[in-house]
Amino acid sequence: MERRSFLKSCACVAAVGATEGLSSRAEAATKKVEIMRPQPGDRLVIEDGHGNARAISASELVLEAQQVLAFPQDPTTGVIRSGSRFNKVMVMRLDPALMDEETKTHSADGVVAYSAICTHQGCDVNSFVAEKKEFFCFCHYSRFNPYAAGKVTNGPATRKLAMLPIEIKDDLLVVKDSFTRKPGYKQ
């Protein structure tokens, strides 16, 4: 390799490395706790819109009752991660005997948590049709099966809902892992 080619290669590698470093530092500096995606250990809470929150207990959830809309809350600081609508989740209790294996893996004692953002155009999925056992998005009538890891049962949505793995600790719902896929409608 000629000296000139070698120096060009080194300059390119250094430029890429510097750009990636700046990008990571800039990203970390701009991350606000309230917009960060749910973190393992976060509690799921119901927010009243004025910064007040109430932790959701597993025992209060009734089988196939309308889903509860919730946000994750950092248990150490008390910060509710409601600064991004992509953190809004639907929580409900299902019959574990009807769940597929993927849904069972990410649920806790029949309780599931899904992103409340439709994968079609980003509207809120805020209804459960009990007779069909499906989540329903009123914007364009997409339907999702909560017993099959949020699989689409009726379009126009083509991608399933993101699931938030949870566990139960002292009867409270706690985030076990990050979303199973990116929540929302962009790929």
mmCIF file of C-alpha atoms in Angstrom:
data_model
loop_
_atom_site.group_PDB
_atom_site.id
_atom_site.type_symbol
_atom_site.label_atom_id
_atom_site.label_comp_id
_atom_site.label_asym_id
_atom_site.label_seq_id
_atom_site.Cartn_x
_atom_site.Cartn_y
_atom_site.Cartn_z
ATOM 1 C CA MET A 1 0.000 0.000 0.000
ATOM 2 C CA GLU A 2 1.322 3.411 -0.901
ATOM 3 C CA ARG A 3 1.912 5.946 1.811
ATOM 4 C CA ARG A 4 -0.774 8.299 0.433
ATOM 5 C CA SER A 5 -3.430 5.532 0.378
ATOM 6 C CA PHE A 6 -2.474 4.434 3.861
ATOM 7 C CA LEU A 7 -2.837 7.981 5.247
ATOM 8 C CA LYS A 8 -6.233 8.400 3.540
ATOM 9 C CA SER A 9 -7.455 5.157 5.120
ATOM 10 C CA CYS A 10 -6.313 6.296 8.577
ATOM 11 C CA ALA A 11 -8.033 9.662 8.144
ATOM 12 C CA CYS A 12 -11.308 7.985 7.176
ATOM 13 C CA VAL A 13 -11.241 5.633 10.162
ATOM 14 C CA ALA A 14 -10.487 8.519 12.532
ATOM 15 C CA ALA A 15 -13.311 10.646 11.077
ATOM 16 C CA VAL A 16 -15.857 7.849 11.418
ATOM 17 C CA GLY A 17 -14.748 7.135 14.990
ATOM 18 C CA ALA A 18 -14.972 10.798 15.954
ATOM 19 C CA THR A 19 -18.446 11.116 14.440
ATOM 20 C CA GLU A 20 -19.724 8.039 16.265
ATOM 21 C CA GLY A 21 -18.271 9.283 19.533
ATOM 22 C CA LEU A 22 -19.914 12.675 19.156
ATOM 23 C CA SER A 23 -23.190 11.070 18.210
ATOM 24 C CA SER A 24 -23.199 8.838 21.310
ATOM 25 C CA ARG A 25 -22.237 11.675 23.657
ATOM 26 C CA ALA A 26 -24.782 14.045 22.135
ATOM 27 C CA GLU A 27 -27.469 11.373 22.376
ATOM 28 C CA ALA A 28 -26.655 10.643 26.019
ATOM 29 C CA ALA A 29 -26.643 14.343 26.898
ATOM 30 C CA THR A 30 -30.066 14.923 25.346
ATOM 31 C CA LYS A 31 -31.719 11.856 26.910
ATOM 32 C CA LYS A 32 -34.197 12.969 29.479
ATOM 33 C CA VAL A 33 -35.403 10.373 31.928
ATOM 34 C CA GLU A 34 -39.053 11.118 31.157
ATOM 35 C CA ILE A 35 -38.647 10.289 27.454
ATOM 36 C CA MET A 36 -36.404 7.242 27.859
ATOM 37 C CA ARG A 37 -38.077 3.948 26.953
ATOM 38 C CA PRO A 38 -39.162 1.711 29.861
ATOM 39 C CA GLN A 39 -36.227 0.331 31.846
ATOM 40 C CA PRO A 40 -36.041 -2.990 33.719
ATOM 41 C CA GLY A 41 -37.233 -2.340 37.273
ATOM 42 C CA ASP A 42 -39.629 0.478 36.331
ATOM 43 C CA ARG A 43 -43.107 0.247 37.878
ATOM 44 C CA LEU A 44 -46.202 0.629 35.722
ATOM 45 C CA VAL A 45 -48.389 3.467 36.949
ATOM 46 C CA ILE A 46 -51.578 5.288 36.045
ATOM 47 C CA GLU A 47 -50.969 9.019 35.682
ATOM 48 C CA ASP A 48 -53.723 11.561 36.254
ATOM 49 C CA GLY A 49 -52.285 14.153 33.859
ATOM 50 C CA HIS A 50 -51.067 16.398 36.689
ATOM 51 C CA GLY A 51 -47.921 14.458 37.588
ATOM 52 C CA ASN A 52 -49.641 12.277 40.173
ATOM 53 C CA ALA A 53 -49.314 8.539 39.779
ATOM 54 C CA ARG A 54 -50.731 5.380 41.272
ATOM 55 C CA ALA A 55 -48.946 2.044 40.923
ATOM 56 C CA ILE A 56 -51.008 -0.684 39.287
ATOM 57 C CA SER A 57 -51.408 -3.817 41.365
ATOM 58 C CA ALA A 58 -51.876 -7.170 39.668
ATOM 59 C CA SER A 59 -54.733 -8.096 41.992
ATOM 60 C CA GLU A 60 -56.886 -5.155 40.844
ATOM 61 C CA LEU A 61 -56.945 -6.350 37.208
ATOM 62 C CA VAL A 62 -60.050 -8.325 36.282
ATOM 63 C CA LEU A 63 -59.942 -11.031 33.582
ATOM 64 C CA GLU A 64 -60.558 -9.500 30.127
ATOM 65 C CA ALA A 65 -61.798 -6.206 31.557
ATOM 66 C CA GLN A 66 -61.050 -3.104 29.445
ATOM 67 C CA GLN A 67 -57.308 -2.438 29.346
ATOM 68 C CA VAL A 68 -55.671 0.132 31.633
ATOM 69 C CA LEU A 69 -53.424 2.796 30.076
ATOM 70 C CA ALA A 70 -50.175 3.202 31.960
ATOM 71 C CA PHE A 71 -46.660 4.648 31.857
ATOM 72 C CA PRO A 72 -43.410 3.335 33.366
ATOM 73 C CA GLN A 73 -42.053 5.105 36.445
ATOM 74 C CA ASP A 74 -38.467 5.109 37.647
ATOM 75 C CA PRO A 75 -38.741 3.633 41.178
ATOM 76 C CA THR A 76 -35.670 5.510 42.430
ATOM 77 C CA THR A 77 -36.442 9.045 41.269
ATOM 78 C CA GLY A 78 -40.209 8.737 40.890
ATOM 79 C CA VAL A 79 -39.998 10.223 37.386
ATOM 80 C CA ILE A 80 -42.855 9.061 35.175
ATOM 81 C CA ARG A 81 -41.649 8.344 31.653
ATOM 82 C CA SER A 82 -44.628 10.069 30.065
ATOM 83 C CA GLY A 83 -42.586 12.554 28.047
ATOM 84 C CA SER A 84 -42.980 10.309 24.997
ATOM 85 C CA ARG A 85 -46.299 8.883 23.889
ATOM 86 C CA PHE A 86 -44.379 5.815 22.685
ATOM 87 C CA ASN A 87 -44.012 4.852 26.363
ATOM 88 C CA LYS A 88 -47.769 4.499 26.844
ATOM 89 C CA VAL A 89 -48.758 0.871 27.415
ATOM 90 C CA MET A 90 -52.008 -1.056 27.694
ATOM 91 C CA VAL A 91 -52.200 -3.424 30.639
ATOM 92 C CA MET A 92 -54.779 -6.129 31.120
ATOM 93 C CA ARG A 93 -55.336 -9.577 32.578
ATOM 94 C CA LEU A 94 -55.891 -12.463 30.152
ATOM 95 C CA ASP A 95 -56.553 -16.173 30.508
ATOM 96 C CA PRO A 96 -53.072 -17.804 30.462
ATOM 97 C CA ALA A 97 -54.584 -21.028 29.066
ATOM 98 C CA LEU A 98 -55.417 -19.184 25.820
ATOM 99 C CA MET A 99 -51.998 -17.512 25.364
ATOM 100 C CA ASP A 100 -49.423 -18.630 22.818
ATOM 101 C CA GLU A 101 -45.901 -19.351 24.077
ATOM 102 C CA GLU A 102 -44.466 -15.923 23.164
ATOM 103 C CA THR A 103 -47.223 -14.134 25.053
ATOM 104 C CA LYS A 104 -46.765 -16.381 28.102
ATOM 105 C CA THR A 105 -43.027 -15.670 28.076
ATOM 106 C CA HIS A 106 -43.552 -11.900 28.349
ATOM 107 C CA SER A 107 -46.554 -11.943 30.700
ATOM 108 C CA ALA A 108 -46.839 -12.385 34.455
ATOM 109 C CA ASP A 109 -49.630 -14.493 35.940
ATOM 110 C CA GLY A 110 -51.876 -13.665 32.968
ATOM 111 C CA VAL A 111 -51.097 -9.927 32.972
ATOM 112 C CA VAL A 112 -49.771 -8.476 29.713
ATOM 113 C CA ALA A 113 -48.481 -5.040 28.684
ATOM 114 C CA TYR A 114 -48.500 -3.831 25.068
ATOM 115 C CA SER A 115 -47.540 -0.587 23.396
ATOM 116 C CA ALA A 116 -50.685 1.520 23.042
ATOM 117 C CA ILE A 117 -49.492 2.922 19.696
ATOM 118 C CA CYS A 118 -50.952 1.417 16.530
ATOM 119 C CA THR A 119 -48.377 0.105 14.083
ATOM 120 C CA HIS A 120 -50.302 1.527 11.123
ATOM 121 C CA GLN A 121 -50.422 5.321 11.566
ATOM 122 C CA GLY A 122 -49.557 5.798 15.233
ATOM 123 C CA CYS A 123 -53.032 6.340 16.690
ATOM 124 C CA ASP A 124 -53.786 5.143 20.216
ATOM 125 C CA VAL A 125 -55.091 1.582 20.421
ATOM 126 C CA ASN A 126 -57.494 2.189 23.246
ATOM 127 C CA SER A 127 -60.241 -0.390 23.078
ATOM 128 C CA PHE A 128 -60.677 -4.102 23.746
ATOM 129 C CA VAL A 129 -63.502 -5.904 21.953
ATOM 130 C CA ALA A 130 -64.363 -8.621 24.469
ATOM 131 C CA GLU A 131 -66.506 -10.798 22.188
ATOM 132 C CA LYS A 132 -63.650 -11.071 19.653
ATOM 133 C CA LYS A 133 -60.845 -10.892 22.252
ATOM 134 C CA GLU A 134 -59.030 -8.208 20.233
ATOM 135 C CA PHE A 135 -57.496 -4.780 20.717
ATOM 136 C CA PHE A 136 -59.048 -2.254 18.372
ATOM 137 C CA CYS A 137 -57.741 0.983 16.834
ATOM 138 C CA PHE A 138 -60.550 3.395 15.959
ATOM 139 C CA CYS A 139 -58.537 5.423 13.444
ATOM 140 C CA HIS A 140 -58.431 2.808 10.675
ATOM 141 C CA TYR A 141 -60.033 -0.244 12.336
ATOM 142 C CA SER A 142 -56.913 -2.334 12.768
ATOM 143 C CA ARG A 143 -57.270 -5.198 15.220
ATOM 144 C CA PHE A 144 -54.648 -7.065 17.253
ATOM 145 C CA ASN A 145 -54.717 -10.352 19.150
ATOM 146 C CA PRO A 146 -53.422 -9.898 22.719
ATOM 147 C CA TYR A 147 -53.289 -13.688 23.170
ATOM 148 C CA ALA A 148 -50.881 -14.051 20.205
ATOM 149 C CA ALA A 149 -48.195 -11.464 21.085
ATOM 150 C CA GLY A 150 -50.148 -8.606 19.480
ATOM 151 C CA LYS A 151 -50.468 -10.226 16.053
ATOM 152 C CA VAL A 152 -52.549 -8.294 13.487
ATOM 153 C CA THR A 153 -55.940 -9.927 12.920
ATOM 154 C CA ASN A 154 -57.343 -7.205 10.676
ATOM 155 C CA GLY A 155 -55.444 -4.466 8.804
ATOM 156 C CA PRO A 156 -54.545 -2.017 7.485
ATOM 157 C CA ALA A 157 -51.796 -2.451 10.104
ATOM 158 C CA THR A 158 -49.287 -5.069 8.991
ATOM 159 C CA ARG A 159 -46.979 -5.255 12.022
ATOM 160 C CA LYS A 160 -47.871 -6.638 15.425
ATOM 161 C CA LEU A 161 -47.881 -4.503 18.565
ATOM 162 C CA ALA A 162 -44.743 -4.229 20.684
ATOM 163 C CA MET A 163 -44.987 -6.173 23.918
ATOM 164 C CA LEU A 164 -43.428 -4.990 27.171
ATOM 165 C CA PRO A 165 -42.204 -7.954 29.249
ATOM 166 C CA ILE A 166 -43.323 -7.594 32.856
ATOM 167 C CA GLU A 167 -43.134 -9.360 36.194
ATOM 168 C CA ILE A 168 -45.009 -9.033 39.462
ATOM 169 C CA LYS A 169 -43.205 -7.974 42.651
ATOM 170 C CA ASP A 170 -45.181 -7.411 45.852
ATOM 171 C CA ASP A 171 -48.348 -7.364 43.718
ATOM 172 C CA LEU A 172 -46.996 -4.441 41.625
ATOM 173 C CA LEU A 173 -46.332 -4.597 37.867
ATOM 174 C CA VAL A 174 -42.640 -4.161 37.119
ATOM 175 C CA VAL A 175 -40.886 -3.914 33.752
ATOM 176 C CA LYS A 176 -38.766 -7.030 33.207
ATOM 177 C CA ASP A 177 -37.114 -6.110 29.885
ATOM 178 C CA SER A 178 -37.299 -3.625 27.014
ATOM 179 C CA PHE A 179 -40.051 -3.685 24.361
ATOM 180 C CA THR A 180 -39.963 -6.776 22.144
ATOM 181 C CA ARG A 181 -39.822 -4.456 19.134
ATOM 182 C CA LYS A 182 -39.732 -0.731 18.484
ATOM 183 C CA PRO A 183 -43.107 0.702 19.503
ATOM 184 C CA GLY A 184 -45.014 2.786 17.001
ATOM 185 C CA TYR A 185 -45.513 2.854 13.289
ATOM 186 C CA LYS A 186 -42.064 3.594 11.853
ATOM 187 C CA GLN A 187 -39.803 0.706 11.002
#
